[in-house]
Amino acid sequence: MDRIDAMKVFIAALDEGSLAGAGRLLGRSPAAVSRAVAFLEQQAGAPLLHRTTRSIRLSETGERYAAACRRVLADLQELDAVGAGEQAAPRGTLTITAPPISGEEILRPIVDAFIEAFPAVSVNLVLLSRGANLVEEGIDIALRILDLPDSAMTAIRIGGEVRTVVAASPRYLSQHPRIDEPGDLASHSIIACTDFGRDAWVFPPVKGGSVSRSVQFKPRLTVNSVRAALGAAVGGLGVTRLFTYHVAERVQDGSLELLLRDAEPPARPVNLVMPQGRSNVPKVRAFLDFAVPRLRADFARLSAAPGVMRS
């Protein structure tokens, strides 16, 4: 049996969630799918899947094997694209990851338009709060809002001015003491979003100082969702900390006010990141050419929203 073909069946089973699903996707019989997986397990010398009548689950060996299979298949797809030449028509499945809110509200409309413009390309949009390993997880492009460490990745700077900001509703602020410096937050009702600090927020040093300021608190509400933190803050429950693009529209319509503008950390860059060499793949190049100017316009618009720009 051809090992590459068996890898494709194995990955299809994982993506579809079952051997039967892989069979339907690839037009194979259940027996053929089972033989492909059994062949790989024989090659690996260990079980790759735990099977039940309703589902499949990767074994510990299977987790490592699946990551390696995705890398191999992605590399082969890239080689095929290079062999076909850069002028080849974009086709295939493009896998993109992004944080949930920027992925839903900023990136997804661009993906919709891209799919309409390139009917031979399908998109797998994976929204994750964590930073995915692009190579091991078979991801072509990632939207990242952070300072990038030195790595083997290729990055395209999008720009914008994404800052971490503190916000509360006018109603809440009218009923509680003023917040003039970070230390004042200790006596306020805090809505903690786990990605921004569960029990402490860190602010830059005072002007001329060198020690960062950390404010400890016991949150009134802790959530792992930006939408939940935003809704609670608009509802007047307390003070929260999010990115500027999360709160831009609420600041514009007066539902929220930004606080401690002089104590904001430096702006974070927005980048599209991909494994080295991936930008030469036609589907990836087509998406970059299509999406980069649109992303730059969207992040610039949100950064420049009234009340969000720093004076």
PDB file of N, CA and C in Angstrom, residues 199-269:
ATOM      1  N   ASP A 199      -5.950  37.639  37.652  1.00  0.00           N
ATOM      2  CA  ASP A 199      -5.961  38.227  38.995  1.00  0.00           C
ATOM      3  C   ASP A 199      -4.984  39.389  39.142  1.00  0.00           C
ATOM      4  N   ALA A 200      -4.414  39.853  38.039  1.00  0.00           N
ATOM      5  CA  ALA A 200      -3.514  41.010  38.087  1.00  0.00           C
ATOM      6  C   ALA A 200      -3.380  41.597  36.691  1.00  0.00           C
ATOM      7  N   TRP A 201      -3.227  42.917  36.627  1.00  0.00           N
ATOM      8  CA  TRP A 201      -2.929  43.600  35.370  1.00  0.00           C
ATOM      9  C   TRP A 201      -1.609  44.335  35.545  1.00  0.00           C
ATOM     10  N   VAL A 202      -0.750  44.242  34.541  1.00  0.00           N
ATOM     11  CA  VAL A 202       0.561  44.879  34.598  1.00  0.00           C
ATOM     12  C   VAL A 202       0.563  46.090  33.672  1.00  0.00           C
ATOM     13  N   PHE A 203       1.084  47.209  34.199  1.00  0.00           N
ATOM     14  CA  PHE A 203       1.165  48.462  33.450  1.00  0.00           C
ATOM     15  C   PHE A 203       2.628  48.888  33.344  1.00  0.00           C
ATOM     16  N   PRO A 204       2.963  49.702  32.340  1.00  0.00           N
ATOM     17  CA  PRO A 204       4.348  50.165  32.204  1.00  0.00           C
ATOM     18  C   PRO A 204       4.776  50.995  33.414  1.00  0.00           C
ATOM     19  N   PRO A 205       6.090  51.164  33.587  1.00  0.00           N
ATOM     20  CA  PRO A 205       6.578  52.001  34.691  1.00  0.00           C
ATOM     21  C   PRO A 205       6.094  53.446  34.544  1.00  0.00           C
ATOM     22  N   VAL A 206       6.080  54.179  35.650  1.00  0.00           N
ATOM     23  CA  VAL A 206       5.792  55.612  35.584  1.00  0.00           C
ATOM     24  C   VAL A 206       6.896  56.275  34.761  1.00  0.00           C
ATOM     25  N   LYS A 207       6.585  57.429  34.212  1.00  0.00           N
ATOM     26  CA  LYS A 207       7.554  58.123  33.376  1.00  0.00           C
ATOM     27  C   LYS A 207       8.849  58.348  34.143  1.00  0.00           C
ATOM     28  N   GLY A 208       9.949  57.907  33.559  1.00  0.00           N
ATOM     29  CA  GLY A 208      11.250  58.024  34.199  1.00  0.00           C
ATOM     30  C   GLY A 208      11.601  56.846  35.081  1.00  0.00           C
ATOM     31  N   GLY A 209      10.647  55.942  35.304  1.00  0.00           N
ATOM     32  CA  GLY A 209      10.893  54.779  36.146  1.00  0.00           C
ATOM     33  C   GLY A 209      11.299  53.564  35.331  1.00  0.00           C
ATOM     34  N   SER A 210      11.607  52.489  36.026  1.00  0.00           N
ATOM     35  CA  SER A 210      12.043  51.265  35.347  1.00  0.00           C
ATOM     36  C   SER A 210      11.305  50.026  35.830  1.00  0.00           C
ATOM     37  N   VAL A 211      10.409  50.182  36.802  1.00  0.00           N
ATOM     38  CA  VAL A 211       9.709  49.033  37.380  1.00  0.00           C
ATOM     39  C   VAL A 211       8.259  49.040  36.927  1.00  0.00           C
ATOM     40  N   SER A 212       7.841  47.958  36.308  1.00  0.00           N
ATOM     41  CA  SER A 212       6.446  47.845  35.871  1.00  0.00           C
ATOM     42  C   SER A 212       5.517  47.853  37.087  1.00  0.00           C
ATOM     43  N   ARG A 213       4.314  48.358  36.858  1.00  0.00           N
ATOM     44  CA  ARG A 213       3.329  48.436  37.934  1.00  0.00           C
ATOM     45  C   ARG A 213       2.323  47.293  37.784  1.00  0.00           C
ATOM     46  N   SER A 214       2.184  46.477  38.833  1.00  0.00           N
ATOM     47  CA  SER A 214       1.249  45.366  38.820  1.00  0.00           C
ATOM     48  C   SER A 214       0.131  45.644  39.815  1.00  0.00           C
ATOM     49  N   VAL A 215      -1.088  45.550  39.347  1.00  0.00           N
ATOM     50  CA  VAL A 215      -2.250  45.763  40.203  1.00  0.00           C
ATOM     51  C   VAL A 215      -2.915  44.408  40.448  1.00  0.00           C
ATOM     52  N   GLN A 216      -2.924  43.972  41.717  1.00  0.00           N
ATOM     53  CA  GLN A 216      -3.559  42.716  42.090  1.00  0.00           C
ATOM     54  C   GLN A 216      -5.033  42.972  42.398  1.00  0.00           C
ATOM     55  N   PHE A 217      -5.870  41.992  42.089  1.00  0.00           N
ATOM     56  CA  PHE A 217      -7.294  42.151  42.382  1.00  0.00           C
ATOM     57  C   PHE A 217      -7.960  40.783  42.505  1.00  0.00           C
ATOM     58  N   LYS A 218      -9.110  40.780  43.136  1.00  0.00           N
ATOM     59  CA  LYS A 218      -9.978  39.598  43.152  1.00  0.00           C
ATOM     60  C   LYS A 218     -11.161  39.942  42.259  1.00  0.00           C
ATOM     61  N   PRO A 219     -11.225  39.386  41.062  1.00  0.00           N
ATOM     62  CA  PRO A 219     -12.252  39.818  40.104  1.00  0.00           C
ATOM     63  C   PRO A 219     -13.669  39.533  40.583  1.00  0.00           C
ATOM     64  N   ARG A 220     -14.564  40.425  40.228  1.00  0.00           N
ATOM     65  CA  ARG A 220     -15.982  40.192  40.492  1.00  0.00           C
ATOM     66  C   ARG A 220     -16.541  39.175  39.502  1.00  0.00           C
ATOM     67  N   LEU A 221     -16.001  39.181  38.292  1.00  0.00           N
ATOM     68  CA  LEU A 221     -16.403  38.242  37.255  1.00  0.00           C
ATOM     69  C   LEU A 221     -15.179  37.856  36.453  1.00  0.00           C
ATOM     70  N   THR A 222     -14.993  36.547  36.246  1.00  0.00           N
ATOM     71  CA  THR A 222     -13.913  36.040  35.401  1.00  0.00           C
ATOM     72  C   THR A 222     -14.531  35.278  34.240  1.00  0.00           C
ATOM     73  N   VAL A 223     -14.133  35.614  33.017  1.00  0.00           N
ATOM     74  CA  VAL A 223     -14.672  34.949  31.826  1.00  0.00           C
ATOM     75  C   VAL A 223     -13.522  34.600  30.886  1.00  0.00           C
ATOM     76  N   ASN A 224     -13.745  33.615  30.034  1.00  0.00           N
ATOM     77  CA  ASN A 224     -12.732  33.276  29.033  1.00  0.00           C
ATOM     78  C   ASN A 224     -13.169  33.708  27.644  1.00  0.00           C
ATOM     79  N   SER A 225     -14.079  34.676  27.595  1.00  0.00           N
ATOM     80  CA  SER A 225     -14.626  35.159  26.331  1.00  0.00           C
ATOM     81  C   SER A 225     -14.573  36.678  26.286  1.00  0.00           C
ATOM     82  N   VAL A 226     -14.015  37.211  25.201  1.00  0.00           N
ATOM     83  CA  VAL A 226     -13.987  38.657  25.020  1.00  0.00           C
ATOM     84  C   VAL A 226     -15.400  39.213  24.951  1.00  0.00           C
ATOM     85  N   ARG A 227     -16.279  38.524  24.251  1.00  0.00           N
ATOM     86  CA  ARG A 227     -17.661  39.008  24.121  1.00  0.00           C
ATOM     87  C   ARG A 227     -18.342  39.116  25.488  1.00  0.00           C
ATOM     88  N   ALA A 228     -18.089  38.122  26.344  1.00  0.00           N
ATOM     89  CA  ALA A 228     -18.701  38.144  27.670  1.00  0.00           C
ATOM     90  C   ALA A 228     -18.157  39.306  28.506  1.00  0.00           C
ATOM     91  N   ALA A 229     -16.846  39.526  28.456  1.00  0.00           N
ATOM     92  CA  ALA A 229     -16.256  40.641  29.204  1.00  0.00           C
ATOM     93  C   ALA A 229     -16.793  41.971  28.684  1.00  0.00           C
ATOM     94  N   LEU A 230     -16.880  42.089  27.368  1.00  0.00           N
ATOM     95  CA  LEU A 230     -17.373  43.332  26.760  1.00  0.00           C
ATOM     96  C   LEU A 230     -18.824  43.582  27.165  1.00  0.00           C
ATOM     97  N   GLY A 231     -19.660  42.550  27.090  1.00  0.00           N
ATOM     98  CA  GLY A 231     -21.062  42.714  27.453  1.00  0.00           C
ATOM     99  C   GLY A 231     -21.251  43.083  28.910  1.00  0.00           C
ATOM    100  N   ALA A 232     -20.470  42.474  29.791  1.00  0.00           N
ATOM    101  CA  ALA A 232     -20.577  42.786  31.214  1.00  0.00           C
ATOM    102  C   ALA A 232     -20.152  44.220  31.497  1.00  0.00           C
ATOM    103  N   ALA A 233     -19.102  44.676  30.802  1.00  0.00           N
ATOM    104  CA  ALA A 233     -18.651  46.062  31.000  1.00  0.00           C
ATOM    105  C   ALA A 233     -19.684  47.052  30.487  1.00  0.00           C
ATOM    106  N   VAL A 234     -20.245  46.806  29.311  1.00  0.00           N
ATOM    107  CA  VAL A 234     -21.285  47.686  28.772  1.00  0.00           C
ATOM    108  C   VAL A 234     -22.490  47.704  29.710  1.00  0.00           C
ATOM    109  N   GLY A 235     -22.765  46.561  30.333  1.00  0.00           N
ATOM    110  CA  GLY A 235     -23.881  46.479  31.263  1.00  0.00           C
ATOM    111  C   GLY A 235     -23.648  47.147  32.604  1.00  0.00           C
ATOM    112  N   GLY A 236     -22.430  47.639  32.836  1.00  0.00           N
ATOM    113  CA  GLY A 236     -22.158  48.388  34.063  1.00  0.00           C
ATOM    114  C   GLY A 236     -21.667  47.562  35.225  1.00  0.00           C
ATOM    115  N   LEU A 237     -21.242  46.309  34.974  1.00  0.00           N
ATOM    116  CA  LEU A 237     -20.820  45.465  36.082  1.00  0.00           C
ATOM    117  C   LEU A 237     -19.473  45.882  36.650  1.00  0.00           C
ATOM    118  N   GLY A 238     -18.598  46.453  35.809  1.00  0.00           N
ATOM    119  CA  GLY A 238     -17.295  46.831  36.334  1.00  0.00           C
ATOM    120  C   GLY A 238     -16.349  47.271  35.230  1.00  0.00           C
ATOM    121  N   VAL A 239     -15.055  47.156  35.541  1.00  0.00           N
ATOM    122  CA  VAL A 239     -13.973  47.611  34.665  1.00  0.00           C
ATOM    123  C   VAL A 239     -13.331  46.390  34.023  1.00  0.00           C
ATOM    124  N   THR A 240     -13.058  46.456  32.726  1.00  0.00           N
ATOM    125  CA  THR A 240     -12.414  45.340  32.055  1.00  0.00           C
ATOM    126  C   THR A 240     -11.215  45.819  31.256  1.00  0.00           C
ATOM    127  N   ARG A 241     -10.438  44.857  30.758  1.00  0.00           N
ATOM    128  CA  ARG A 241      -9.247  45.167  29.965  1.00  0.00           C
ATOM    129  C   ARG A 241      -9.261  44.304  28.708  1.00  0.00           C
ATOM    130  N   LEU A 242      -9.219  44.956  27.545  1.00  0.00           N
ATOM    131  CA  LEU A 242      -9.305  44.268  26.259  1.00  0.00           C
ATOM    132  C   LEU A 242      -8.423  44.993  25.249  1.00  0.00           C
ATOM    133  N   PHE A 243      -8.481  44.577  23.984  1.00  0.00           N
ATOM    134  CA  PHE A 243      -7.770  45.273  22.923  1.00  0.00           C
ATOM    135  C   PHE A 243      -8.640  46.403  22.362  1.00  0.00           C
ATOM    136  N   THR A 244      -7.976  47.381  21.735  1.00  0.00           N
ATOM    137  CA  THR A 244      -8.708  48.528  21.193  1.00  0.00           C
ATOM    138  C   THR A 244      -9.750  48.106  20.170  1.00  0.00           C
ATOM    139  N   TYR A 245      -9.429  47.130  19.316  1.00  0.00           N
ATOM    140  CA  TYR A 245     -10.418  46.768  18.296  1.00  0.00           C
ATOM    141  C   TYR A 245     -11.624  46.042  18.890  1.00  0.00           C
ATOM    142  N   HIS A 246     -11.451  45.457  20.092  1.00  0.00           N
ATOM    143  CA  HIS A 246     -12.595  44.845  20.765  1.00  0.00           C
ATOM    144  C   HIS A 246     -13.617  45.902  21.188  1.00  0.00           C
ATOM    145  N   VAL A 247     -13.138  47.051  21.635  1.00  0.00           N
ATOM    146  CA  VAL A 247     -14.022  48.045  22.257  1.00  0.00           C
ATOM    147  C   VAL A 247     -14.329  49.224  21.348  1.00  0.00           C
ATOM    148  N   ALA A 248     -13.720  49.295  20.162  1.00  0.00           N
ATOM    149  CA  ALA A 248     -13.799  50.504  19.330  1.00  0.00           C
ATOM    150  C   ALA A 248     -15.239  50.953  19.084  1.00  0.00           C
ATOM    151  N   GLU A 249     -16.110  50.039  18.686  1.00  0.00           N
ATOM    152  CA  GLU A 249     -17.486  50.434  18.366  1.00  0.00           C
ATOM    153  C   GLU A 249     -18.243  50.884  19.612  1.00  0.00           C
ATOM    154  N   ARG A 250     -17.974  50.258  20.735  1.00  0.00           N
ATOM    155  CA  ARG A 250     -18.653  50.649  21.985  1.00  0.00           C
ATOM    156  C   ARG A 250     -18.159  51.991  22.492  1.00  0.00           C
ATOM    157  N   VAL A 251     -16.901  52.306  22.236  1.00  0.00           N
ATOM    158  CA  VAL A 251     -16.397  53.634  22.595  1.00  0.00           C
ATOM    159  C   VAL A 251     -17.030  54.679  21.685  1.00  0.00           C
ATOM    160  N   GLN A 252     -17.160  54.359  20.409  1.00  0.00           N
ATOM    161  CA  GLN A 252     -17.769  55.288  19.462  1.00  0.00           C
ATOM    162  C   GLN A 252     -19.219  55.610  19.819  1.00  0.00           C
ATOM    163  N   ASP A 253     -19.989  54.568  20.222  1.00  0.00           N
ATOM    164  CA  ASP A 253     -21.407  54.829  20.508  1.00  0.00           C
ATOM    165  C   ASP A 253     -21.656  55.282  21.947  1.00  0.00           C
ATOM    166  N   GLY A 254     -20.581  55.453  22.731  1.00  0.00           N
ATOM    167  CA  GLY A 254     -20.714  55.980  24.077  1.00  0.00           C
ATOM    168  C   GLY A 254     -21.026  54.950  25.138  1.00  0.00           C
ATOM    169  N   SER A 255     -21.049  53.670  24.774  1.00  0.00           N
ATOM    170  CA  SER A 255     -21.353  52.626  25.752  1.00  0.00           C
ATOM    171  C   SER A 255     -20.205  52.387  26.720  1.00  0.00           C
ATOM    172  N   LEU A 256     -18.990  52.697  26.283  1.00  0.00           N
ATOM    173  CA  LEU A 256     -17.812  52.523  27.124  1.00  0.00           C
ATOM    174  C   LEU A 256     -16.926  53.758  27.044  1.00  0.00           C
ATOM    175  N   GLU A 257     -16.160  53.979  28.099  1.00  0.00           N
ATOM    176  CA  GLU A 257     -15.128  55.009  28.117  1.00  0.00           C
ATOM    177  C   GLU A 257     -13.791  54.349  28.407  1.00  0.00           C
ATOM    178  N   LEU A 258     -12.744  54.848  27.755  1.00  0.00           N
ATOM    179  CA  LEU A 258     -11.406  54.331  28.001  1.00  0.00           C
ATOM    180  C   LEU A 258     -10.769  55.075  29.162  1.00  0.00           C
ATOM    181  N   LEU A 259     -10.029  54.331  29.973  1.00  0.00           N
ATOM    182  CA  LEU A 259      -9.411  54.868  31.175  1.00  0.00           C
ATOM    183  C   LEU A 259      -7.895  54.672  31.115  1.00  0.00           C
ATOM    184  N   LEU A 260      -7.181  55.428  31.926  1.00  0.00           N
ATOM    185  CA  LEU A 260      -5.738  55.251  32.101  1.00  0.00           C
ATOM    186  C   LEU A 260      -4.990  55.263  30.779  1.00  0.00           C
ATOM    187  N   ARG A 261      -5.336  56.206  29.913  1.00  0.00           N
ATOM    188  CA  ARG A 261      -4.688  56.262  28.584  1.00  0.00           C
ATOM    189  C   ARG A 261      -3.185  56.494  28.684  1.00  0.00           C
ATOM    190  N   ASP A 262      -2.755  57.186  29.728  1.00  0.00           N
ATOM    191  CA  ASP A 262      -1.315  57.449  29.879  1.00  0.00           C
ATOM    192  C   ASP A 262      -0.555  56.240  30.420  1.00  0.00           C
ATOM    193  N   ALA A 263      -1.278  55.195  30.807  1.00  0.00           N
ATOM    194  CA  ALA A 263      -0.624  54.014  31.373  1.00  0.00           C
ATOM    195  C   ALA A 263      -0.763  52.790  30.472  1.00  0.00           C
ATOM    196  N   GLU A 264      -1.105  53.023  29.202  1.00  0.00           N
ATOM    197  CA  GLU A 264      -1.270  51.887  28.294  1.00  0.00           C
ATOM    198  C   GLU A 264       0.082  51.297  27.893  1.00  0.00           C
ATOM    199  N   PRO A 265       0.165  49.985  27.778  1.00  0.00           N
ATOM    200  CA  PRO A 265       1.383  49.362  27.246  1.00  0.00           C
ATOM    201  C   PRO A 265       1.581  49.768  25.785  1.00  0.00           C
ATOM    202  N   PRO A 266       2.784  49.590  25.259  1.00  0.00           N
ATOM    203  CA  PRO A 266       3.031  49.910  23.840  1.00  0.00           C
ATOM    204  C   PRO A 266       2.088  49.131  22.923  1.00  0.00           C
ATOM    205  N   ALA A 267       1.800  49.723  21.770  1.00  0.00           N
ATOM    206  CA  ALA A 267       0.928  49.065  20.798  1.00  0.00           C
ATOM    207  C   ALA A 267       1.546  47.757  20.325  1.00  0.00           C
ATOM    208  N   ARG A 268       0.679  46.803  20.021  1.00  0.00           N
ATOM    209  CA  ARG A 268       1.131  45.513  19.505  1.00  0.00           C
ATOM    210  C   ARG A 268       0.986  45.486  17.985  1.00  0.00           C
ATOM    211  N   PRO A 269       1.942  44.884  17.298  1.00  0.00           N
ATOM    212  CA  PRO A 269       1.834  44.793  15.842  1.00  0.00           C
ATOM    213  C   PRO A 269       0.865  43.691  15.422  1.00  0.00           C
TER     214      PRO A 269
END
